[in-house]
Tab-separated table of C-alpha atoms in Angstrom:
chain	number	residue	atom	x	y	z
J	955	MET	CA	9.020	-30.516	-22.428
J	956	ASN	CA	12.367	-29.840	-24.114
J	957	ARG	CA	10.453	-27.928	-27.069
J	958	VAL	CA	8.802	-25.806	-24.090
J	959	THR	CA	11.975	-24.876	-22.329
J	960	ALA	CA	13.630	-24.194	-25.669
J	961	ALA	CA	10.683	-21.808	-26.468
J	962	TRP	CA	11.009	-20.110	-23.418
J	963	ARG	CA	14.455	-19.399	-23.524
J	964	HIS	CA	14.080	-18.371	-27.155
J	965	ALA	CA	11.270	-15.839	-25.772
J	966	ARG	CA	13.272	-14.446	-23.025
J	967	ARG	CA	15.946	-13.859	-25.383
J	968	ARG	CA	14.064	-12.214	-28.000
J	969	HIS	CA	11.946	-10.127	-25.652
J	970	GLY	CA	13.317	-7.954	-23.143
J	971	ARG	CA	10.225	-7.737	-20.977
J	972	VAL	CA	9.778	-11.449	-20.931
J	973	ASP	CA	13.395	-11.928	-19.415
J	974	HIS	CA	12.635	-9.210	-17.217
J	975	LEU	CA	9.659	-10.790	-15.700
J	976	ALA	CA	11.452	-14.267	-15.559
J	977	ARG	CA	14.249	-12.992	-13.516
J	978	ALA	CA	11.769	-11.025	-11.279
J	979	VAL	CA	10.063	-14.182	-10.518
J	980	ALA	CA	13.189	-15.954	-9.758
J	981	ARG	CA	14.467	-13.118	-7.543
J	982	TYR	CA	10.826	-13.054	-5.556
J	983	ASP	CA	11.347	-16.953	-5.412
J	984	GLU	CA	14.944	-16.899	-4.170
J	985	ALA	CA	14.130	-14.240	-1.283
J	986	ASP	CA	11.108	-16.741	-0.398
J	987	GLY	CA	8.771	-13.770	-1.080
J	988	GLY	CA	5.472	-15.629	0.141
J	989	ARG	CA	7.090	-16.156	3.560
J	990	LEU	CA	8.142	-12.849	4.002
J	991	ALA	CA	5.060	-11.403	2.945
J	992	ALA	CA	3.230	-13.610	5.621
J	993	ALA	CA	5.381	-12.114	8.254
J	994	VAL	CA	4.962	-8.871	7.391
J	995	THR	CA	1.032	-9.302	7.029
J	996	TYR	CA	1.459	-10.720	10.961
J	997	TYR	CA	2.579	-7.179	11.832
J	998	ALA	CA	0.409	-5.254	9.359
J	999	PHE	CA	-2.340	-6.754	10.854
J	1000	PHE	CA	-2.038	-4.908	14.179
J	1001	ALA	CA	-0.742	-2.026	12.692
J	1002	THR	CA	-3.903	-1.490	10.515
J	1003	PHE	CA	-6.172	-1.496	13.589
J	1004	ALA	CA	-3.960	1.316	15.024
J	1005	PHE	CA	-4.224	3.295	11.656
J	1006	ALA	CA	-7.786	2.710	11.656
J	1007	LEU	CA	-8.593	3.925	15.081
J	1008	LEU	CA	-6.550	7.107	14.594
J	1009	GLY	CA	-8.612	7.565	11.446
J	1010	PHE	CA	-12.022	7.131	13.268
J	1011	SER	CA	-10.726	9.458	15.910
J	1012	ALA	CA	-9.939	12.155	13.300
J	1013	PHE	CA	-13.139	11.484	11.663
J	1014	GLY	CA	-14.929	11.997	15.071
J	1015	PHE	CA	-13.420	15.355	15.689
J	1016	VAL	CA	-14.451	16.558	12.123
J	1017	LEU	CA	-18.019	15.076	12.156
J	1018	ASP	CA	-19.076	18.259	14.658
J	1019	ARG	CA	-19.132	20.227	11.231
J	1020	PRO	CA	-22.512	19.765	9.697
J	1021	GLU	CA	-21.192	20.201	5.990
J	1022	VAL	CA	-18.477	17.635	6.659
J	1023	GLN	CA	-21.100	15.178	8.191
J	1024	GLN	CA	-23.524	15.312	5.331
J	1025	VAL	CA	-20.420	14.599	2.933
J	1026	LEU	CA	-19.280	11.752	4.798
J	1027	GLN	CA	-22.680	10.095	5.386
J	1028	GLN	CA	-23.104	9.986	1.847
J	1029	TYR	CA	-19.800	8.641	0.965
J	1030	LEU	CA	-19.925	5.942	3.731
J	1031	ALA	CA	-23.646	5.020	2.525
J	1032	GLU	CA	-22.181	4.024	-0.961
J	1033	HIS	CA	-18.900	2.423	0.302
J	1034	LEU	CA	-19.489	1.022	4.055
J	1035	PRO	CA	-23.114	1.173	4.795
J	1036	SER	CA	-22.730	-0.452	7.758
J	1037	LEU	CA	-20.655	1.869	9.630
J	1038	ASP	CA	-22.151	4.032	12.123
J	1039	ILE	CA	-20.639	7.438	12.126
J	1040	GLU	CA	-22.754	8.679	15.269
J	1041	ARG	CA	-21.077	5.939	17.177
J	1042	ILE	CA	-17.445	7.152	16.161
J	1043	ARG	CA	-18.225	10.540	17.121
J	1044	ILE	CA	-19.004	9.464	20.527
J	1045	ALA	CA	-16.104	7.471	21.072
J	1046	ARG	CA	-13.623	9.628	19.389
J	1047	GLY	CA	-11.597	10.406	22.564
J	1048	THR	CA	-11.160	6.814	23.808
J	1049	ILE	CA	-10.488	5.457	20.271
J	1050	GLY	CA	-7.595	8.515	19.916
J	1051	VAL	CA	-5.995	7.415	23.091
J	1052	ILE	CA	-5.807	4.097	22.433
J	1053	ALA	CA	-4.598	4.462	18.705
J	1054	PHE	CA	-1.677	7.054	19.936
J	1055	LEU	CA	-0.502	4.585	22.416
J	1056	GLY	CA	-0.671	1.482	19.977
J	1057	LEU	CA	0.285	2.855	16.736
J	1058	PRO	CA	3.767	3.549	17.739
J	1059	ILE	CA	4.498	0.048	18.732
J	1060	THR	CA	2.649	-1.801	15.970
J	1061	GLY	CA	3.579	0.824	13.206
J	1062	TRP	CA	7.247	0.058	14.298
J	1063	PHE	CA	6.995	-3.655	13.910
J	1064	TRP	CA	5.489	-3.258	10.739
J	1065	ILE	CA	7.938	-0.777	9.066
J	1066	ASP	CA	10.901	-3.065	10.551
J	1067	ALA	CA	9.325	-6.027	9.043
J	1068	MET	CA	8.363	-4.432	5.454
J	1069	ARG	CA	11.779	-2.898	5.380
J	1070	SER	CA	13.957	-6.038	6.215
J	1071	SER	CA	12.125	-8.052	3.676
J	1072	ILE	CA	12.340	-5.576	0.774
J	1073	ARG	CA	16.184	-5.159	1.595
J	1074	LYS	CA	16.365	-8.800	1.392
J	1075	VAL	CA	14.896	-8.995	-1.826
J	1076	TRP	CA	17.476	-6.290	-3.050
J	1077	ARG	CA	20.292	-8.590	-1.258
J	1078	LEU	CA	21.215	-6.022	1.006
J	1079	PRO	CA	21.762	-6.110	4.788
J	1080	GLU	CA	18.177	-6.393	6.149
J	1081	TYR	CA	18.880	-4.370	9.499
J	1082	PRO	CA	21.155	-1.366	8.504
J	1083	GLY	CA	22.954	0.640	11.110
J	1084	ALA	CA	22.774	0.373	15.055
J	1085	LEU	CA	19.471	-0.267	16.544
J	1086	VAL	CA	18.580	3.063	17.873
J	1087	PRO	CA	19.372	5.174	15.086
J	1088	ARG	CA	17.380	2.429	13.034
J	1089	LEU	CA	14.396	2.740	15.336
J	1090	LEU	CA	14.352	6.433	15.136
J	1091	ILE	CA	14.471	6.348	11.303
J	1092	ASP	CA	11.660	3.715	10.932
J	1093	LEU	CA	9.621	5.652	13.480
J	1094	LEU	CA	10.163	8.726	10.983
J	1095	ALA	CA	9.255	6.679	8.351
J	1096	LEU	CA	6.052	5.691	9.821
J	1097	LEU	CA	5.077	9.271	10.643
J	1098	GLY	CA	6.183	10.202	6.709
J	1099	LEU	CA	4.002	7.711	5.443
J	1100	GLY	CA	0.959	8.442	7.886
J	1101	LEU	CA	1.331	12.326	6.871
J	1102	LEU	CA	1.642	11.263	2.882
J	1103	LEU	CA	-1.627	9.035	3.366
J	1104	ALA	CA	-3.590	11.312	4.851
J	1105	ALA	CA	-2.728	14.308	2.499
J	1106	SER	CA	-3.219	12.373	-0.536
J	1107	LEU	CA	-6.523	10.925	0.873
J	1108	GLY	CA	-7.558	14.114	1.836
J	1109	THR	CA	-6.744	15.730	-1.993
J	1110	ALA	CA	-8.300	12.559	-3.477
J	1111	PHE	CA	-11.481	13.231	-1.629
J	1112	LEU	CA	-11.619	17.050	-2.056
J	1113	THR	CA	-10.701	16.440	-5.813
J	1114	VAL	CA	-13.871	13.900	-5.977
J	1115	THR	CA	-15.827	16.171	-4.080
J	1116	VAL	CA	-15.282	19.274	-6.260
J	1117	VAL	CA	-15.606	17.493	-9.716
J	1118	ASN	CA	-19.214	15.973	-8.448
J	1119	ARG	CA	-20.263	19.708	-7.592
J	1120	LEU	CA	-19.120	20.884	-10.843
J	1121	ILE	CA	-20.605	18.027	-13.168
J	1122	GLU	CA	-23.997	17.697	-11.218
J	1123	PRO	CA	-25.948	20.614	-12.651
J	1124	ALA	CA	-24.057	20.073	-16.089
J	1125	ALA	CA	-25.112	16.645	-17.009
J	1126	ASP	CA	-27.472	14.145	-16.600
J	1127	ALA	CA	-27.417	11.522	-13.724
J	1128	THR	CA	-25.823	8.354	-16.021
J	1129	GLN	CA	-23.126	11.018	-17.511
J	1130	SER	CA	-22.247	12.127	-13.793
J	1131	ARG	CA	-21.870	8.903	-12.664
J	1132	TRP	CA	-19.443	7.673	-15.227
J	1133	LEU	CA	-17.453	10.946	-15.132
J	1134	LEU	CA	-17.315	10.729	-11.247
J	1135	ALA	CA	-16.335	7.080	-11.597
J	1136	ALA	CA	-13.428	7.989	-13.967
J	1137	VAL	CA	-12.133	10.982	-12.054
J	1138	GLY	CA	-12.171	8.740	-8.897
J	1139	PHE	CA	-10.354	5.944	-10.785
J	1140	ALA	CA	-7.688	8.296	-12.112
J	1141	VAL	CA	-7.299	9.976	-8.425
J	1142	SER	CA	-6.930	6.332	-6.917
J	1143	ILE	CA	-4.441	5.403	-8.945
J	1144	ALA	CA	-2.257	8.564	-8.556
J	1145	VAL	CA	-2.686	8.217	-4.809
J	1146	ASN	CA	-1.622	4.554	-4.803
J	1147	THR	CA	1.259	5.114	-7.018
J	1148	LEU	CA	2.656	7.822	-5.029
J	1149	LEU	CA	2.369	5.883	-1.996
J	1150	ALA	CA	3.974	2.594	-3.420
J	1151	THR	CA	6.850	4.839	-4.724
J	1152	ALA	CA	7.345	5.903	-1.095
J	1153	VAL	CA	7.261	2.343	0.090
J	1154	LEU	CA	9.489	0.822	-2.827
J	1155	THR	CA	12.257	3.684	-2.037
J	1156	GLY	CA	11.469	5.471	1.267
J	1157	LEU	CA	11.391	2.245	3.717
J	1158	PRO	CA	14.185	0.423	2.421
J	1159	ARG	CA	16.252	3.668	2.036
J	1160	LEU	CA	16.991	3.292	-1.552
J	1161	ARG	CA	17.507	6.142	-4.146
J	1162	MET	CA	16.790	5.384	-7.770
J	1163	PRO	CA	15.308	7.062	-10.870
J	1164	LEU	CA	11.659	7.386	-11.254
J	1165	ARG	CA	11.728	5.460	-14.577
J	1166	ARG	CA	13.080	2.543	-12.606
J	1167	VAL	CA	10.375	2.620	-10.020
J	1168	ILE	CA	7.399	3.752	-11.598
J	1169	VAL	CA	6.418	0.516	-13.320
J	1170	PRO	CA	6.453	-1.512	-10.087
J	1171	ALA	CA	4.788	1.035	-8.441
J	1172	LEU	CA	1.831	1.197	-11.096
J	1173	ILE	CA	1.394	-2.268	-10.762
J	1174	VAL	CA	1.161	-2.061	-6.915
J	1175	ALA	CA	-1.543	0.890	-7.544
J	1176	GLY	CA	-3.379	-1.176	-10.023
J	1177	GLY	CA	-3.735	-4.244	-7.857
J	1178	LEU	CA	-4.771	-2.153	-4.607
J	1179	GLU	CA	-7.651	-0.703	-6.945
J	1180	LEU	CA	-8.744	-4.155	-7.711
J	1181	LEU	CA	-8.448	-5.381	-4.205
J	1182	LYS	CA	-10.599	-2.478	-3.098
J	1183	THR	CA	-13.620	-3.197	-5.793
J	1184	VAL	CA	-13.399	-6.877	-4.930
J	1185	GLY	CA	-13.342	-5.991	-1.101
J	1186	ARG	CA	-16.307	-3.511	-1.395
J	1187	ALA	CA	-18.221	-6.677	-2.997
J	1188	PHE	CA	-17.164	-8.663	-0.486
J	1189	VAL	CA	-18.202	-6.443	2.608
J	1190	GLN	CA	-21.516	-6.012	0.829
J	1191	ASN	CA	-22.265	-9.694	0.579
J	1192	VAL	CA	-21.349	-10.691	4.213
J	1193	GLU	CA	-22.686	-7.453	5.831
J	1194	ALA	CA	-26.258	-9.057	5.867
J	1195	ASN	CA	-25.394	-12.067	8.069
J	1196	PRO	CA	-24.218	-11.197	11.470
J	1197	THR	CA	-22.681	-14.779	11.573
J	1198	TYR	CA	-20.146	-14.007	8.665
J	1199	GLN	CA	-19.305	-10.646	9.873
J	1200	VAL	CA	-16.781	-11.274	12.629
J	1201	VAL	CA	-14.848	-14.272	10.881
J	1202	ALA	CA	-15.254	-12.923	7.287
J	1203	GLY	CA	-14.210	-9.257	8.177
J	1204	THR	CA	-10.983	-10.721	10.085
J	1205	VAL	CA	-10.285	-13.301	7.517
J	1206	GLY	CA	-10.639	-10.660	4.632
J	1207	LEU	CA	-8.618	-8.272	5.967
J	1208	LEU	CA	-5.563	-10.803	6.450
J	1209	PHE	CA	-6.102	-12.012	2.795
J	1210	THR	CA	-6.095	-8.737	1.499
J	1211	LEU	CA	-3.118	-7.438	3.544
J	1212	ASN	CA	-1.388	-10.612	2.479
J	1213	ILE	CA	-2.072	-10.057	-1.172
J	1214	ILE	CA	-0.926	-6.406	-0.738
J	1215	ASN	CA	2.311	-7.401	0.599
J	1216	GLN	CA	3.051	-9.932	-2.032
J	1217	LEU	CA	2.396	-7.202	-4.474
J	1218	ILE	CA	5.048	-5.047	-2.988
J	1219	LEU	CA	7.574	-7.768	-2.699
J	1220	PHE	CA	7.012	-9.009	-6.192
J	1221	ALA	CA	7.463	-5.148	-7.418
J	1222	THR	CA	10.630	-4.893	-5.360
J	1223	ALA	CA	11.799	-7.867	-7.535
J	1224	LEU	CA	10.890	-6.254	-10.598
J	1225	ALA	CA	12.651	-3.129	-9.401
J	1226	ALA	CA	15.594	-4.999	-8.086
J	1227	THR	CA	16.228	-6.762	-11.354
J	1228	SER	CA	15.937	-3.744	-13.866
J	1229	ASP	CA	18.946	-2.417	-15.716
J	1230	THR	CA	17.361	1.124	-15.643
J	1231	GLY	CA	19.451	3.649	-13.918
J	1232	ASP	CA	21.484	3.532	-11.066
J	1233	VAL	CA	20.400	2.698	-7.273
J	1234	THR	CA	22.132	3.679	-4.306
J	1235	ASP	CA	21.819	2.328	-0.564
J	1236	LEU	CA	21.454	5.506	1.483
J	1237	SER	CA	21.996	3.603	4.714
J	1238	ALA	CA	25.515	2.509	3.441
J	1239	HIS	CA	26.604	5.861	3.838
J	1240	ALA	CA	26.109	5.314	7.677
J	1241	GLY	CA	28.712	2.454	7.526
J	1242	SER	CA	26.091	-0.383	6.572
J	1243	PRO	CA	28.099	-2.918	4.784
J	1244	GLY	CA	26.651	-4.691	1.730
J	1245	PRO	CA	26.883	-4.671	-2.101
J	1246	SER	CA	25.417	-1.894	-4.072
J	1247	PRO	CA	21.870	-2.561	-5.370
J	1248	GLY	CA	22.935	-0.985	-8.439
J	1249	GLN	CA	25.766	-3.554	-8.887
J	1250	ALA	CA	23.615	-6.339	-7.776
J	1251	ASP	CA	23.216	-9.571	-9.705
J	1252	THR	CA	20.113	-9.221	-11.872
J	1253	GLY	CA	19.629	-12.934	-12.377
């Protein structure tokens, strides 16, 4: 055991990345990241349904255009074959009302839990400022993330569609599939990285150089892409058995959300223990006490 400990200490002294990883793990454990992720997952579970209903409602209104409906049918046939877009189109009004009423409430609870958890990992006050201004800022952050998500997904969908039309007549089926898969993967990583960067910096109200947050954001992006691949296989395996669909879908969603939240909080620990660039707590300018994250202990 002494040899293992000595070898580990030597590796930390010799390799900066190993030492950084060790400090990030220690910071995550100190903040009780697993418990924080579970708390965020509880609120994210309800917010996800509201987000999904809003998305389905929006899809329902664009499905009146035949060209859009054809493209969506092809996409859903490959990724979510059990989803009936005709039912979505019929129920779009009711779905939209429910989502419009439920999203601000469930979304705020999720934003509040995520923001306070990230700030705890940074060793900063979890609830900066007074309640009303904090609530308004959180709702603006929720709106901003929603718009960013919509714009990112729209851009990704458009990019893949355009590339698919360009390569379809110019290459054989095998080459087209590989090229389209590569483009889709690259676009997904870019979208996930953008969203992860927004969550890691915007929600906790921190300003830091891109070089400090880019690696943690890429880790989250890669994890999301892996979870998407595993989740797609999971859905395809359980959709044939109606008995499993309800339970497996709910459990699968909870498991996925928990893993995502743990990824985000561990990425936060990586950013918090990095010594690259300075970090500014933007909420401190509004009178929120607490240490500057740029000067926090990196141990």
